[in-house]
Amino acid sequence: MEIETFSLSKTYDNGKQALRPIDISFRGPGIFSIIGLNGAGKTTLVRILATQLTPTSGTATVGGFDILRDTPRVREIIACVPQEARAVPPWLTPLQTVSSYLMWRGYTYRESRQMALEALGRVGLSDEVRVKNRMLSGGMKRKVLVACAIASEAEVLFLDEPTTGLDHISRKDLWSILRDISRERTIVLTTHYLDEAESLSRSIAVMSHGRLLALGGSMDDLRSMMKHPVSIRVYGPPRPR
Ligand SMILES: Nc1ncnc2c1ncn2[C@@H]1O[C@H](COP(=O)(O)OP(=O)(O)OP(=O)(O)O)[C@@H](O)[C@H]1O
Ligand SMILES: [Mg+2]
């Protein structure tokens, strides 16, 4: 699936220019990572691509469908994990959360339960499938959302910081799940971690203050694109007086 943006920009109602006109193109399957500091515009970009937010100018296509003109078609082929883990309903269990999400997507009750149990097992929540979401830790709530996305069979997944708040082992487990899924599907992932972007992605976009600083296939590509050579000076310990 191809994702393309055409001079896509966003200025919020308060005048904040979160996204300067941006042109990106990625052809899946595989993982496209967006990396950048807090406030770089990653979530704004992902929410626009996922049709949750309208751009101020420009447009984008997901799988050939225009996010503004073909919004329902885009929604049929995508699944999202938002940055906020609060999105899980506290009164449901993980099994109810994932299976009801799948039923909304058109699967039968039986299929949904089966697919939900399998996805929850994959993210390591087999023991918690019947515990209320409100009893889960922040990392576990995030895993419930990831389970929804991977169970969905959507062709394009948008994952906004899926590994934030996960412990080291869960993070590496999720990497291996994402690698596996990305053989057939297109994943757009935001992250603060260089190692994550480098280890998982076929293409990496570096964003800063709403601008695309660089777009490359690997961190080495991105380093070689830097306009100015980087020099690092290392000082020894202070000399005793
Ligand atoms: N609803 C909003 N109204 C006004 N400004 C907003 C809104 N949402 C985000 N912003 C601003 O837009 C800019 C980009 O925010 P965004 O959430 O896209 O960044 P981000 O790269 O996802 O950051 P983080 O790594 O912290 O998640 C920030 O300056 C933020 O304050
Ligand atoms: Mg964000």
Tab-separated table of C-alpha atoms and ligand atoms in Angstrom:
chain	number	residue	atom	x	y	z
A	1	MET	CA	0.000	0.000	0.000
A	2	GLU	CA	1.270	3.425	-0.880
A	3	ILE	CA	1.094	6.506	1.330
A	4	GLU	CA	1.718	9.911	-0.214
A	5	THR	CA	1.335	13.461	1.065
A	6	PHE	CA	1.040	16.524	-1.155
A	7	SER	CA	2.047	19.828	0.498
A	8	LEU	CA	0.161	18.657	3.551
A	9	SER	CA	0.058	21.219	6.377
A	10	LYS	CA	-1.786	21.872	9.611
A	11	THR	CA	-2.271	25.053	11.608
A	12	TYR	CA	-4.395	24.559	14.722
A	13	ASP	CA	-7.192	27.006	15.646
A	14	ASN	CA	-4.914	28.737	18.142
A	15	GLY	CA	-2.506	29.648	15.307
A	16	LYS	CA	0.061	26.924	16.082
A	17	GLN	CA	1.695	25.727	12.840
A	18	ALA	CA	2.143	22.078	13.775
A	19	LEU	CA	2.903	20.849	10.253
A	20	ARG	CA	4.606	22.896	7.528
A	21	PRO	CA	3.828	21.766	3.956
A	22	ILE	CA	5.198	18.262	3.813
A	23	ASP	CA	5.721	15.827	0.893
A	24	ILE	CA	6.302	12.211	1.788
A	25	SER	CA	5.988	9.019	-0.201
A	26	PHE	CA	6.238	5.454	1.071
A	27	ARG	CA	5.314	2.248	-0.685
A	28	GLY	CA	4.582	-0.717	1.571
A	29	PRO	CA	4.664	-3.434	2.661
A	30	GLY	CA	7.095	-2.559	5.422
A	31	ILE	CA	7.525	-0.094	8.246
A	32	PHE	CA	7.753	3.660	7.760
A	33	SER	CA	8.993	5.374	10.930
A	34	ILE	CA	8.543	8.999	11.873
A	35	ILE	CA	11.041	10.144	14.454
A	36	GLY	CA	11.266	13.499	16.214
A	37	LEU	CA	11.294	15.270	19.563
A	38	ASN	CA	8.199	16.209	21.574
A	39	GLY	CA	6.084	18.628	19.560
A	40	ALA	CA	7.731	17.806	16.207
A	41	GLY	CA	4.331	17.184	14.584
A	42	LYS	CA	4.359	13.351	14.445
A	43	THR	CA	0.917	12.836	15.986
A	44	THR	CA	-0.552	15.653	13.892
A	45	LEU	CA	0.699	13.971	10.708
A	46	VAL	CA	-0.492	10.504	11.731
A	47	ARG	CA	-3.946	11.768	12.787
A	48	ILE	CA	-4.381	13.521	9.442
A	49	LEU	CA	-3.387	10.374	7.512
A	50	ALA	CA	-5.774	8.345	9.664
A	51	THR	CA	-8.616	10.797	8.785
A	52	GLN	CA	-9.088	11.917	12.401
A	53	LEU	CA	-7.996	15.490	11.710
A	54	THR	CA	-8.425	17.637	8.596
A	55	PRO	CA	-5.384	19.359	7.119
A	56	THR	CA	-5.255	23.136	6.655
A	57	SER	CA	-3.853	22.740	3.158
A	58	GLY	CA	-2.756	19.998	0.810
A	59	THR	CA	-3.915	16.403	0.908
A	60	ALA	CA	-2.680	12.813	1.111
A	61	THR	CA	-3.539	9.405	-0.245
A	62	VAL	CA	-3.532	6.088	1.594
A	63	GLY	CA	-3.631	3.023	-0.626
A	64	GLY	CA	-4.550	5.303	-3.535
A	65	PHE	CA	-7.569	6.800	-1.713
A	66	ASP	CA	-7.655	10.520	-0.989
A	67	ILE	CA	-8.048	11.262	2.743
A	68	LEU	CA	-10.441	14.151	2.015
A	69	ARG	CA	-12.473	12.859	-0.941
A	70	ASP	CA	-12.467	9.099	-0.188
A	71	THR	CA	-12.478	9.208	3.615
A	72	PRO	CA	-14.740	6.128	4.110
A	73	ARG	CA	-12.563	4.045	1.760
A	74	VAL	CA	-9.415	5.053	3.672
A	75	ARG	CA	-11.093	4.083	6.946
A	76	GLU	CA	-11.890	0.605	5.622
A	77	ILE	CA	-8.233	-0.257	5.068
A	78	ILE	CA	-6.603	1.271	8.167
A	79	ALA	CA	-6.362	0.606	11.902
A	80	CYS	CA	-4.817	2.975	14.468
A	81	VAL	CA	-3.223	2.874	17.869
A	82	PRO	CA	-3.490	6.397	19.300
A	83	GLN	CA	-0.781	7.880	21.498
A	84	GLU	CA	-3.126	8.030	24.503
A	85	ALA	CA	-3.678	4.656	26.164
A	86	ARG	CA	-6.778	6.096	27.848
A	87	ALA	CA	-8.639	5.069	24.697
A	88	VAL	CA	-9.482	1.645	26.203
A	89	PRO	CA	-12.944	1.595	27.849
A	90	PRO	CA	-12.286	0.941	31.577
A	91	TRP	CA	-15.513	-1.060	32.031
A	92	LEU	CA	-14.594	-3.698	29.396
A	93	THR	CA	-12.099	-6.556	29.541
A	94	PRO	CA	-9.297	-6.843	26.952
A	95	LEU	CA	-11.194	-9.719	25.307
A	96	GLN	CA	-14.387	-7.628	25.072
A	97	THR	CA	-12.425	-4.610	23.819
A	98	VAL	CA	-10.663	-6.405	20.994
A	99	SER	CA	-13.601	-8.602	19.985
A	100	SER	CA	-16.102	-5.731	19.931
A	101	TYR	CA	-13.671	-3.722	17.819
A	102	LEU	CA	-13.502	-6.643	15.381
A	103	MET	CA	-17.294	-6.979	15.299
A	104	TRP	CA	-17.495	-3.274	14.338
A	105	ARG	CA	-15.200	-4.161	11.472
A	106	GLY	CA	-17.628	-6.809	10.276
A	107	TYR	CA	-16.427	-10.106	11.755
A	108	THR	CA	-18.875	-12.489	13.393
A	109	TYR	CA	-18.973	-12.955	17.175
A	110	ARG	CA	-17.188	-16.319	16.958
A	111	GLU	CA	-14.495	-15.067	14.564
A	112	SER	CA	-13.958	-11.954	16.658
A	113	ARG	CA	-13.463	-13.849	19.911
A	114	GLN	CA	-11.060	-16.280	18.286
A	115	MET	CA	-9.040	-13.518	16.600
A	116	ALA	CA	-9.052	-11.426	19.803
A	117	LEU	CA	-7.746	-14.292	21.946
A	118	GLU	CA	-4.980	-14.963	19.442
A	119	ALA	CA	-3.916	-11.288	19.212
A	120	LEU	CA	-4.011	-10.833	22.999
A	121	GLY	CA	-1.830	-13.928	23.314
A	122	ARG	CA	0.633	-12.491	20.828
A	123	VAL	CA	1.045	-9.291	22.845
A	124	GLY	CA	1.473	-11.278	26.068
A	125	LEU	CA	-1.895	-10.655	27.705
A	126	SER	CA	-3.220	-14.233	27.813
A	127	ASP	CA	-3.575	-14.085	31.596
A	128	GLU	CA	-5.428	-10.768	31.553
A	129	VAL	CA	-8.047	-11.383	28.848
A	130	ARG	CA	-10.888	-11.354	31.389
A	131	VAL	CA	-9.611	-8.657	33.781
A	132	LYS	CA	-11.290	-5.229	33.531
A	133	ASN	CA	-9.192	-2.717	31.563
A	134	ARG	CA	-9.261	-0.312	34.498
A	135	MET	CA	-7.209	-2.832	36.529
A	136	LEU	CA	-4.434	-2.952	33.888
A	137	SER	CA	-1.155	-1.035	33.960
A	138	GLY	CA	-0.467	1.710	31.391
A	139	GLY	CA	1.749	-0.609	29.344
A	140	MET	CA	-0.897	-3.348	29.371
A	141	LYS	CA	-3.584	-0.900	28.157
A	142	ARG	CA	-1.309	0.036	25.292
A	143	LYS	CA	-0.929	-3.663	24.446
A	144	VAL	CA	-4.739	-4.021	24.294
A	145	LEU	CA	-4.797	-1.268	21.652
A	146	VAL	CA	-1.945	-2.887	19.743
A	147	ALA	CA	-3.867	-6.186	19.854
A	148	CYS	CA	-6.889	-4.429	18.267
A	149	ALA	CA	-4.713	-3.143	15.435
A	150	ILE	CA	-2.874	-6.385	14.708
A	151	ALA	CA	-6.050	-8.490	14.956
A	152	SER	CA	-7.887	-6.228	12.520
A	153	GLU	CA	-6.275	-7.508	9.318
A	154	ALA	CA	-6.261	-3.848	8.153
A	155	GLU	CA	-3.750	-3.368	5.375
A	156	VAL	CA	-2.324	-0.138	6.798
A	157	LEU	CA	-1.603	0.309	10.512
A	158	PHE	CA	-0.895	3.656	12.176
A	159	LEU	CA	0.883	3.183	15.487
A	160	ASP	CA	1.615	6.353	17.441
A	161	GLU	CA	4.455	5.519	19.857
A	162	PRO	CA	3.374	1.901	20.339
A	163	THR	CA	6.372	1.071	22.535
A	164	THR	CA	6.271	4.078	24.865
A	165	GLY	CA	5.738	2.830	28.408
A	166	LEU	CA	6.525	-0.773	27.562
A	167	ASP	CA	9.203	-2.593	29.520
A	168	HIS	CA	12.341	-3.720	27.714
A	169	ILE	CA	11.156	-7.275	27.045
A	170	SER	CA	7.680	-6.237	25.875
A	171	ARG	CA	9.283	-3.672	23.590
A	172	LYS	CA	11.479	-6.275	21.918
A	173	ASP	CA	8.528	-8.684	21.684
A	174	LEU	CA	6.481	-6.002	19.966
A	175	TRP	CA	9.359	-5.352	17.551
A	176	SER	CA	9.273	-8.969	16.504
A	177	ILE	CA	5.469	-8.911	16.058
A	178	LEU	CA	5.715	-5.740	13.961
A	179	ARG	CA	8.528	-7.185	11.845
A	180	ASP	CA	6.406	-10.236	11.232
A	181	ILE	CA	3.272	-8.275	10.286
A	182	SER	CA	5.187	-5.812	8.134
A	183	ARG	CA	6.096	-8.535	5.653
A	184	GLU	CA	2.587	-8.237	4.273
A	185	ARG	CA	1.232	-4.984	5.652
A	186	THR	CA	2.160	-1.319	5.703
A	187	ILE	CA	2.915	0.162	9.114
A	188	VAL	CA	3.397	3.841	9.925
A	189	LEU	CA	5.018	4.132	13.322
A	190	THR	CA	6.102	7.128	15.371
A	191	THR	CA	8.864	6.830	17.904
A	192	HIS	CA	11.394	8.749	19.967
A	193	TYR	CA	13.900	5.911	19.762
A	194	LEU	CA	16.618	5.846	17.116
A	195	ASP	CA	17.326	2.166	17.710
A	196	GLU	CA	13.673	1.338	17.107
A	197	ALA	CA	13.481	3.287	13.856
A	198	GLU	CA	16.793	1.842	12.697
A	199	SER	CA	15.994	-1.739	13.575
A	200	LEU	CA	12.467	-1.901	12.150
A	201	SER	CA	12.051	0.479	9.257
A	202	ARG	CA	12.441	0.391	5.521
A	203	SER	CA	12.177	4.172	5.505
A	204	ILE	CA	12.607	6.843	8.191
A	205	ALA	CA	11.346	10.438	8.277
A	206	VAL	CA	12.996	12.833	10.719
A	207	MET	CA	10.715	15.698	11.806
A	208	SER	CA	11.424	18.854	13.750
A	209	HIS	CA	9.109	21.810	14.452
A	210	GLY	CA	6.589	20.611	11.860
A	211	ARG	CA	9.189	20.220	9.125
A	212	LEU	CA	10.546	17.154	7.423
A	213	LEU	CA	14.288	17.345	8.048
A	214	ALA	CA	15.241	14.190	6.186
A	215	LEU	CA	13.765	11.089	4.603
A	216	GLY	CA	15.922	8.032	4.071
A	217	GLY	CA	16.109	4.277	4.003
A	218	SER	CA	18.398	3.960	6.997
A	219	MET	CA	20.022	6.038	9.718
A	220	ASP	CA	23.253	5.943	7.673
A	221	ASP	CA	21.392	7.507	4.729
A	222	LEU	CA	20.074	10.188	7.042
A	223	ARG	CA	23.494	10.896	8.532
A	224	SER	CA	25.016	11.279	5.063
A	225	MET	CA	22.274	13.781	4.148
A	226	MET	CA	23.270	16.168	6.921
A	227	LYS	CA	24.360	19.470	5.440
A	228	HIS	CA	27.052	20.086	7.978
A	229	PRO	CA	29.583	17.546	9.178
A	230	VAL	CA	29.118	16.789	12.836
A	231	SER	CA	32.137	17.133	15.076
A	232	ILE	CA	32.220	15.732	18.546
A	233	ARG	CA	34.774	16.917	21.050
A	234	VAL	CA	35.431	14.690	24.010
A	235	TYR	CA	36.987	16.178	27.090
A	236	GLY	CA	38.863	14.107	29.624
A	237	PRO	CA	38.192	14.284	33.347
A	238	PRO	CA	39.114	17.627	34.949
A	239	ARG	CA	42.792	17.843	35.868
A	240	PRO	CA	43.458	17.820	39.599
A	241	ARG	CA	44.683	21.260	40.750
B	1	LIG	N1	-5.205	20.354	19.495
B	1	LIG	C1	-4.141	21.183	19.423
B	1	LIG	N2	-4.315	22.532	19.453
B	1	LIG	C2	-3.263	23.360	19.366
B	1	LIG	N3	-1.978	22.970	19.233
B	1	LIG	C3	-1.757	21.638	19.209
B	1	LIG	C4	-2.806	20.679	19.299
B	1	LIG	N4	-2.280	19.436	19.233
B	1	LIG	C5	-0.948	19.617	19.107
B	1	LIG	N5	-0.626	20.931	19.098
B	1	LIG	C6	0.711	21.515	18.943
B	1	LIG	O1	1.233	21.098	17.695
B	1	LIG	C7	2.622	20.784	17.796
B	1	LIG	C8	2.862	19.363	17.316
B	1	LIG	O2	2.226	18.460	18.218
B	1	LIG	P1	2.205	16.891	17.986
B	1	LIG	O3	1.329	16.311	19.039
B	1	LIG	O4	1.865	16.623	16.584
B	1	LIG	O5	3.734	16.528	18.252
B	1	LIG	P2	4.453	15.102	18.433
B	1	LIG	O6	5.622	15.077	17.515
B	1	LIG	O7	3.461	14.012	18.317
B	1	LIG	O8	4.998	15.184	19.930
B	1	LIG	P3	5.175	14.003	21.062
B	1	LIG	O9	6.464	13.337	20.763
B	1	LIG	O10	5.226	14.784	22.341
B	1	LIG	O11	3.990	13.108	20.973
B	1	LIG	C9	2.999	21.036	19.248
B	1	LIG	O12	3.587	22.322	19.337
B	1	LIG	C10	1.675	20.998	19.989
B	1	LIG	O13	1.704	21.847	21.099
B	2	MG	MG	2.779	12.550	19.532
